[in-house]
């Protein structure tokens, strides 16, 4: 396995390099290099994006919005004072990622770009994402797969920070090879992840995530993160929940581990939580309603129970301090 390694220090140089065929962005390499080593990809060139201007910076604008460079390490995100103070749900989600070594190497851009942990996909089984027509997990082993249908593939996306970013209404800044940038929501970034055989993100060839922006409206308020794992540490989420009651009273709740992308509960559930006046019976009913569209496979109905329980705890936390 051989590839060229480039470490440009200007965005135009990086974009020029990424416009070439068989060229991909490299963050910390904690997923991409494993993927290459296991023969699942063979790019000709890796473009290390950590040295680009602003890539490793976290800045807060005059209006209070936060901009996080795509090359910011997960460990930095977990410990940064302004992230901890104003967006604790994101800091807690980052802190729950893997191990200290992974958090020190992994970047936020790479964390969003990492591929699912589905063993069929990673072992080269001819599943939907490996050139086949059907998801191998459906008739196979699928304890850890999704319960929210989104397409042929049933793998879940492993990013914890993405779930928090969804609840914070974050936008992703993407720059194309011609230098033109666009901003998309987390939902749009992952749109069609389960139906796309080649990737989970809606990035065109040569496009680069340069930054993640969190609006000032999502600062402070009440923020809650919970990650349910099989082991106490160094594990992916079976189910995770990011919940935010913003200073303006609006509520956002997203679940991880349930689908091919962070999954936001319906607006009507969020609005009912925001209205308050909920007793335990109403919380049970809301948690039930939120998971109404879940379609578990034979071995993972336990995730529906877990997700309902996580939602009840999140909603209790949001209304306790209302
Ligand atoms: C044992 C283990 C446990 C883990 N546990 C967790 C966990 O609990 N929670 C969790 O969230 N993650 C977990 N991870 C994933 C880990 O956090 C990711 O490997 C890491 O975040 C990827 O970041 P990276 O910078 O190393 O990405 P890379 O490996 O460098 O890149 C990953 C992908 O993203 C693309 N990419 C990188 N940067 C950009 C960019 N700026 N724009 C566009 N595309 C880009 C690359 O081309 C590649 O396709 C775990 C990983 C391992 C190995």
Coordinates of C-alpha atoms and ligand atoms in Angstrom, one line a residue:
X1 CA 0.0 0.0 0.0
X2 CA 1.6 3.3 -1.1
X3 CA 0.2 6.8 -1.3
X4 CA 1.5 10.3 -1.6
X5 CA 1.2 12.6 1.5
X6 CA 0.7 16.3 1.1
X7 CA 0.5 18.8 4.0
X8 CA -0.5 22.2 2.3
X9 CA -0.6 25.3 4.4
X10 CA -3.0 27.3 2.2
X11 CA -6.6 26.5 1.2
X12 CA -6.1 27.0 -2.5
X13 CA -3.2 24.5 -2.5
X14 CA -5.3 22.0 -0.6
X15 CA -8.3 22.5 -3.0
X16 CA -6.0 22.1 -6.0
X17 CA -4.7 18.9 -4.7
X18 CA -8.1 17.5 -3.7
X19 CA -9.4 18.2 -7.2
X20 CA -7.2 15.4 -8.5
X21 CA -8.8 12.0 -8.8
X22 CA -8.1 9.4 -6.1
X23 CA -7.2 12.1 -3.6
X24 CA -8.8 12.4 -0.2
X25 CA -8.6 14.6 2.9
X26 CA -6.7 13.4 5.9
X27 CA -7.4 14.6 9.5
X28 CA -5.9 12.6 12.3
X29 CA -5.9 9.4 10.2
X30 CA -7.4 7.3 13.0
X31 CA -10.1 6.0 10.7
X32 CA -8.8 6.6 7.2
X33 CA -5.4 4.9 7.7
X34 CA -7.1 1.9 9.2
X35 CA -9.5 1.8 6.2
X36 CA -6.6 1.9 3.8
X37 CA -4.5 -0.7 5.8
X38 CA -7.4 -3.1 5.7
X39 CA -7.7 -2.8 1.9
X40 CA -11.1 -1.0 1.9
X41 CA -9.7 2.0 0.0
X42 CA -6.6 2.8 -2.0
X43 CA -6.3 6.5 -2.6
X44 CA -3.3 7.7 -4.5
X45 CA -2.9 10.9 -2.4
X46 CA -3.8 12.0 1.1
X47 CA -4.1 15.8 1.8
X48 CA -3.5 16.5 5.4
X49 CA -5.8 19.4 6.2
X50 CA -4.7 20.1 9.8
X51 CA -2.2 22.8 8.8
X52 CA -4.6 25.0 6.9
X53 CA -5.2 28.5 8.2
X54 CA -7.9 28.4 11.0
X55 CA -8.2 24.6 10.8
X56 CA -7.2 24.1 14.5
X57 CA -8.9 27.3 15.8
X58 CA -12.0 27.8 17.9
X59 CA -13.2 31.4 17.8
X60 CA -16.2 33.1 19.2
X61 CA -17.7 36.0 17.2
X62 CA -19.0 39.3 18.6
X63 CA -22.5 37.9 18.4
X64 CA -21.6 34.8 20.5
X65 CA -21.6 32.3 17.6
X66 CA -18.8 29.8 17.7
X67 CA -16.7 28.7 14.7
X68 CA -14.7 25.5 15.1
X69 CA -12.1 24.6 12.5
X70 CA -12.5 21.2 11.0
X71 CA -9.0 20.3 12.1
X72 CA -9.7 20.9 15.8
X73 CA -8.9 17.8 17.8
X74 CA -11.6 16.1 19.7
X75 CA -9.6 16.5 22.9
X76 CA -9.4 20.2 22.4
X77 CA -13.2 20.4 21.8
X78 CA -13.7 18.4 25.1
X79 CA -11.6 20.8 27.2
X80 CA -11.9 24.2 25.5
X81 CA -13.2 26.7 28.2
X82 CA -15.7 28.5 25.8
X83 CA -17.1 25.2 24.5
X84 CA -17.4 23.8 28.1
X85 CA -19.1 27.0 29.3
X86 CA -21.5 27.8 26.4
X87 CA -21.9 24.4 24.6
X88 CA -21.4 21.8 27.3
X89 CA -23.4 19.2 25.3
X90 CA -20.7 19.3 22.6
X91 CA -17.9 19.2 25.1
X92 CA -19.5 16.2 26.9
X93 CA -20.1 14.4 23.6
X94 CA -16.4 15.0 22.6
X95 CA -15.3 13.8 26.0
X96 CA -17.2 10.5 25.5
X97 CA -15.4 9.7 22.2
X98 CA -13.2 6.6 22.3
X99 CA -9.9 6.9 24.2
X100 CA -7.6 9.7 25.2
X101 CA -5.3 8.7 22.3
X102 CA -8.1 8.8 19.8
X103 CA -9.3 12.1 21.1
X104 CA -5.8 13.5 20.8
X105 CA -5.4 12.4 17.2
X106 CA -8.9 12.6 15.8
X107 CA -10.2 15.9 14.4
X108 CA -13.8 17.1 14.2
X109 CA -13.9 17.0 10.4
X110 CA -12.6 13.5 10.4
X111 CA -15.0 12.5 13.1
X112 CA -17.9 13.6 10.9
X113 CA -16.3 11.8 7.9
X114 CA -15.6 8.5 9.6
X115 CA -17.3 5.5 8.1
X116 CA -19.8 3.3 10.0
X117 CA -18.5 0.5 12.3
X118 CA -20.7 -2.1 10.6
X119 CA -18.6 -5.4 10.6
X120 CA -20.0 -6.4 7.2
X121 CA -18.9 -3.1 5.7
X122 CA -15.5 -3.3 7.4
X123 CA -14.8 -6.9 6.7
X124 CA -15.4 -6.4 2.9
X125 CA -18.6 -8.5 2.8
X126 CA -20.6 -7.7 -0.4
X127 CA -23.2 -5.7 1.4
X128 CA -25.1 -2.6 0.0
X129 CA -22.1 -0.3 0.7
X130 CA -19.6 -2.8 -0.7
X131 CA -21.1 -3.2 -4.2
X132 CA -24.0 -5.5 -3.3
X133 CA -27.8 -4.8 -3.5
X134 CA -28.9 -5.6 0.1
X135 CA -27.9 -4.9 3.6
X136 CA -26.1 -8.0 4.9
X137 CA -27.1 -7.2 8.5
X138 CA -30.8 -7.6 8.0
X139 CA -30.6 -11.4 7.8
X140 CA -27.4 -11.5 9.9
X141 CA -26.0 -10.1 13.1
X142 CA -27.5 -6.7 13.8
X143 CA -27.6 -6.0 17.6
X144 CA -25.8 -2.7 17.0
X145 CA -27.6 -1.6 13.9
X146 CA -30.2 1.1 13.5
X147 CA -33.9 1.2 14.5
X148 CA -34.8 4.3 12.4
X149 CA -35.2 3.4 8.7
X150 CA -33.5 5.6 6.2
X151 CA -32.5 3.5 3.2
X152 CA -31.1 0.1 2.4
X153 CA -28.1 0.2 4.8
X154 CA -28.9 -0.4 8.5
X155 CA -25.6 0.7 9.9
X156 CA -25.5 3.6 12.3
X157 CA -23.2 6.5 12.1
X158 CA -20.7 6.4 15.0
X159 CA -20.0 10.1 15.5
X160 CA -21.0 11.4 19.0
X161 CA -20.1 15.1 18.3
X162 CA -22.5 15.0 15.3
X163 CA -25.4 14.2 17.6
X164 CA -24.6 17.2 19.8
X165 CA -24.1 19.4 16.7
X166 CA -27.5 18.4 15.4
X167 CA -29.2 19.5 18.7
X168 CA -27.2 22.8 18.6
X169 CA -28.5 23.6 15.1
X170 CA -24.9 23.7 13.8
X171 CA -24.0 24.4 10.2
X172 CA -21.1 22.8 8.4
X173 CA -19.0 25.0 6.1
X174 CA -17.9 23.2 2.9
X175 CA -15.6 24.5 0.3
X176 CA -15.6 23.1 -3.2
X177 CA -12.6 22.6 -5.5
X178 CA -13.4 25.9 -7.3
X179 CA -13.2 27.8 -3.9
X180 CA -16.9 28.4 -3.6
X181 CA -18.2 27.7 -0.1
X182 CA -21.6 26.6 1.1
X183 CA -23.2 26.0 4.5
X184 CA -25.4 23.0 5.3
X185 CA -27.2 21.7 8.3
X186 CA -26.0 18.5 10.0
X187 CA -29.2 16.9 8.6
X188 CA -28.3 18.0 5.1
X189 CA -24.7 16.8 5.5
X190 CA -25.9 13.3 6.3
X191 CA -28.9 13.4 4.0
X192 CA -29.4 10.0 2.3
X193 CA -26.6 8.3 4.2
X194 CA -28.4 4.9 4.3
X195 CA -29.3 5.1 0.7
X196 CA -25.9 6.1 -0.7
X197 CA -23.7 3.1 -1.4
X198 CA -20.4 5.0 -1.5
X199 CA -20.5 7.4 1.4
X200 CA -22.4 8.8 4.3
X201 CA -21.8 12.6 3.8
X202 CA -23.2 14.6 0.9
X203 CA -19.7 15.8 -0.1
X204 CA -18.8 16.0 -3.8
X205 CA -15.4 14.8 -5.0
X206 CA -12.8 17.4 -3.9
X207 CA -15.1 19.1 -1.4
X208 CA -13.7 19.9 2.0
X209 CA -15.3 20.6 5.4
X210 CA -13.5 23.7 6.6
X211 CA -15.4 24.6 9.8
X212 CA -18.4 24.0 11.9
X213 CA -20.5 27.0 13.1
X214 CA -22.8 27.0 16.1
X215 CA -25.3 29.9 16.3
X216 CA -25.4 32.2 19.2
X217 CA -29.0 31.3 19.8
X218 CA -27.8 27.8 20.9
X219 CA -25.5 29.1 23.7
X220 CA -26.1 28.4 27.3
X221 CA -29.6 27.4 28.4
X222 CA -29.9 23.8 29.6
X223 CA -27.8 21.3 27.8
X224 CA -27.7 17.5 28.3
X225 CA -25.6 14.6 27.0
X226 CA -26.1 10.9 27.6
X227 CA -24.3 8.0 25.9
X228 CA -25.4 4.5 26.6
X229 CA -22.7 1.9 25.9
X230 CA -22.1 -1.8 26.4
X231 CA -18.9 -1.0 28.3
X232 CA -18.3 1.9 30.6
X233 CA -15.6 3.5 28.4
X234 CA -13.9 3.2 25.0
X235 CA -17.1 2.2 23.2
X236 CA -19.4 3.4 20.6
X237 CA -22.9 4.5 21.5
X238 CA -25.7 1.9 21.6
X239 CA -27.9 5.0 22.0
X240 CA -27.0 8.6 22.7
X241 CA -29.1 11.6 23.4
X242 CA -28.2 15.3 23.0
X243 CA -30.9 17.7 24.3
X244 CA -30.9 21.5 24.5
X245 CA -33.4 24.0 25.9
X246 CA -32.1 27.2 24.6
X247 CA -32.2 30.5 26.4
X248 CA -35.1 31.5 24.2
X249 CA -37.0 28.5 25.4
X250 CA -36.9 26.4 22.2
X251 CA -36.1 22.7 22.6
X252 CA -33.9 20.5 20.4
X253 CA -33.4 16.8 21.0
X254 CA -31.3 14.4 18.8
X255 CA -30.5 10.7 19.2
X256 CA -27.4 8.9 18.1
X257 CA -26.9 5.1 17.6
X258 CA -30.4 4.7 16.1
X259 CA -29.9 5.6 12.4
X260 CA -27.5 6.3 9.6
X261 CA -27.3 9.9 10.8
X262 CA -28.0 11.8 14.0
X263 CA -31.8 11.6 14.4
X264 CA -33.8 14.6 15.5
X265 CA -37.1 13.9 17.3
X266 CA -40.2 15.5 15.7
X267 CA -40.8 19.2 16.1
X268 CA -44.1 18.5 17.8
X269 CA -42.4 16.5 20.6
X270 CA -39.8 19.3 21.0
X271 CA -42.6 21.9 21.1
X272 CA -44.5 19.9 23.8
X273 CA -41.3 19.7 25.9
X274 CA -40.8 23.5 25.5
X275 CA -44.4 24.2 26.6
X276 CA -43.7 22.6 29.9
X277 CA -46.3 21.5 32.5
X278 CA -45.4 17.8 31.9
X279 CA -45.9 15.1 34.5
X280 CA -44.4 11.6 34.4
X281 CA -47.3 10.3 32.4
X282 CA -46.9 12.9 29.8
X283 CA -43.2 12.2 29.5
X284 CA -43.9 8.5 29.0
X285 CA -46.4 9.4 26.3
X286 CA -43.9 11.8 24.6
X287 CA -41.1 9.3 24.7
X288 CA -43.5 6.7 23.1
X289 CA -44.6 9.2 20.5
X290 CA -41.0 10.2 19.6
X291 CA -40.1 6.6 18.8
X292 CA -43.3 5.9 16.9
X293 CA -41.5 5.5 13.6
X294 CA -38.9 3.1 14.9
X295 CA -38.6 -0.1 13.0
X296 CA -36.2 -2.3 15.0
X297 CA -34.8 -5.5 13.4
X298 CA -35.1 -8.9 15.1
X299 CA -32.2 -8.4 17.5
X300 CA -32.2 -4.7 18.4
X301 CA -35.7 -3.8 19.8
X302 CA -33.8 -3.2 23.1
X303 CA -32.6 0.1 21.4
X304 CA -36.2 1.4 21.3
X305 CA -36.5 0.8 25.1
X306 CA -33.1 2.5 25.6
X307 CA -33.9 5.4 23.4
X308 CA -37.3 6.0 25.2
X309 CA -35.5 5.9 28.6
X310 CA -32.8 8.3 27.5
X311 CA -35.4 10.6 26.1
X312 CA -37.4 10.6 29.4
X313 CA -34.2 11.5 31.3
X314 CA -33.3 14.2 28.9
X315 CA -36.8 15.7 29.0
X316 CA -36.9 15.6 32.8
X317 CA -33.6 17.5 32.9
X318 CA -34.8 20.1 30.4
X319 CA -38.0 20.8 32.3
X320 CA -36.5 20.6 35.8
X321 CA -34.7 23.9 35.3
X322 CA -37.4 25.6 33.2
Ligands
LIG1 C1 -11.4 2.1 18.9 C2 -12.2 3.3 18.4 C3 -13.2 3.8 19.2 C4 -13.8 5.0 18.8 N1 -14.9 5.5 19.5 C5 -15.6 6.6 19.1 C6 -16.6 7.1 19.9 O1 -17.0 6.6 20.9 N2 -17.3 8.2 19.4 C7 -17.0 8.8 18.2 O2 -17.6 9.8 17.8 N3 -16.0 8.3 17.4 C8 -15.2 7.2 17.9 N4 -14.2 6.7 17.1 C9 -13.9 7.3 15.9 C10 -12.8 8.3 16.1 O3 -13.2 9.4 16.8 C11 -12.5 8.7 14.6 O4 -11.6 7.7 14.1 C12 -12.0 10.0 14.5 O5 -12.8 11.0 15.0 C13 -11.7 10.3 13.0 O6 -11.0 11.5 13.0 P1 -9.7 11.7 12.2 O7 -9.4 13.1 12.2 O8 -8.7 10.7 12.6 O9 -10.3 11.2 10.7 P2 -9.5 10.6 9.5 O10 -9.3 9.2 9.8 O11 -8.3 11.4 9.1 O12 -10.6 10.8 8.4 C14 -11.8 10.1 8.4 C15 -12.6 10.4 7.2 O13 -13.0 11.8 7.2 C16 -12.5 12.4 6.0 N5 -12.1 13.8 6.4 C17 -11.2 14.1 7.3 N6 -11.1 15.4 7.4 C18 -12.0 16.0 6.5 C19 -12.4 17.3 6.2 N7 -11.9 18.4 6.8 N8 -13.4 17.4 5.2 C20 -13.9 16.4 4.6 N9 -13.6 15.1 4.9 C21 -12.6 14.9 5.9 C22 -11.4 11.6 5.5 O14 -11.1 11.7 4.1 C23 -11.9 10.2 5.9 O15 -12.8 9.7 4.9 C24 -13.5 5.6 17.5 C25 -12.5 5.1 16.8 C26 -11.8 3.9 17.2 C27 -10.7 3.4 16.3

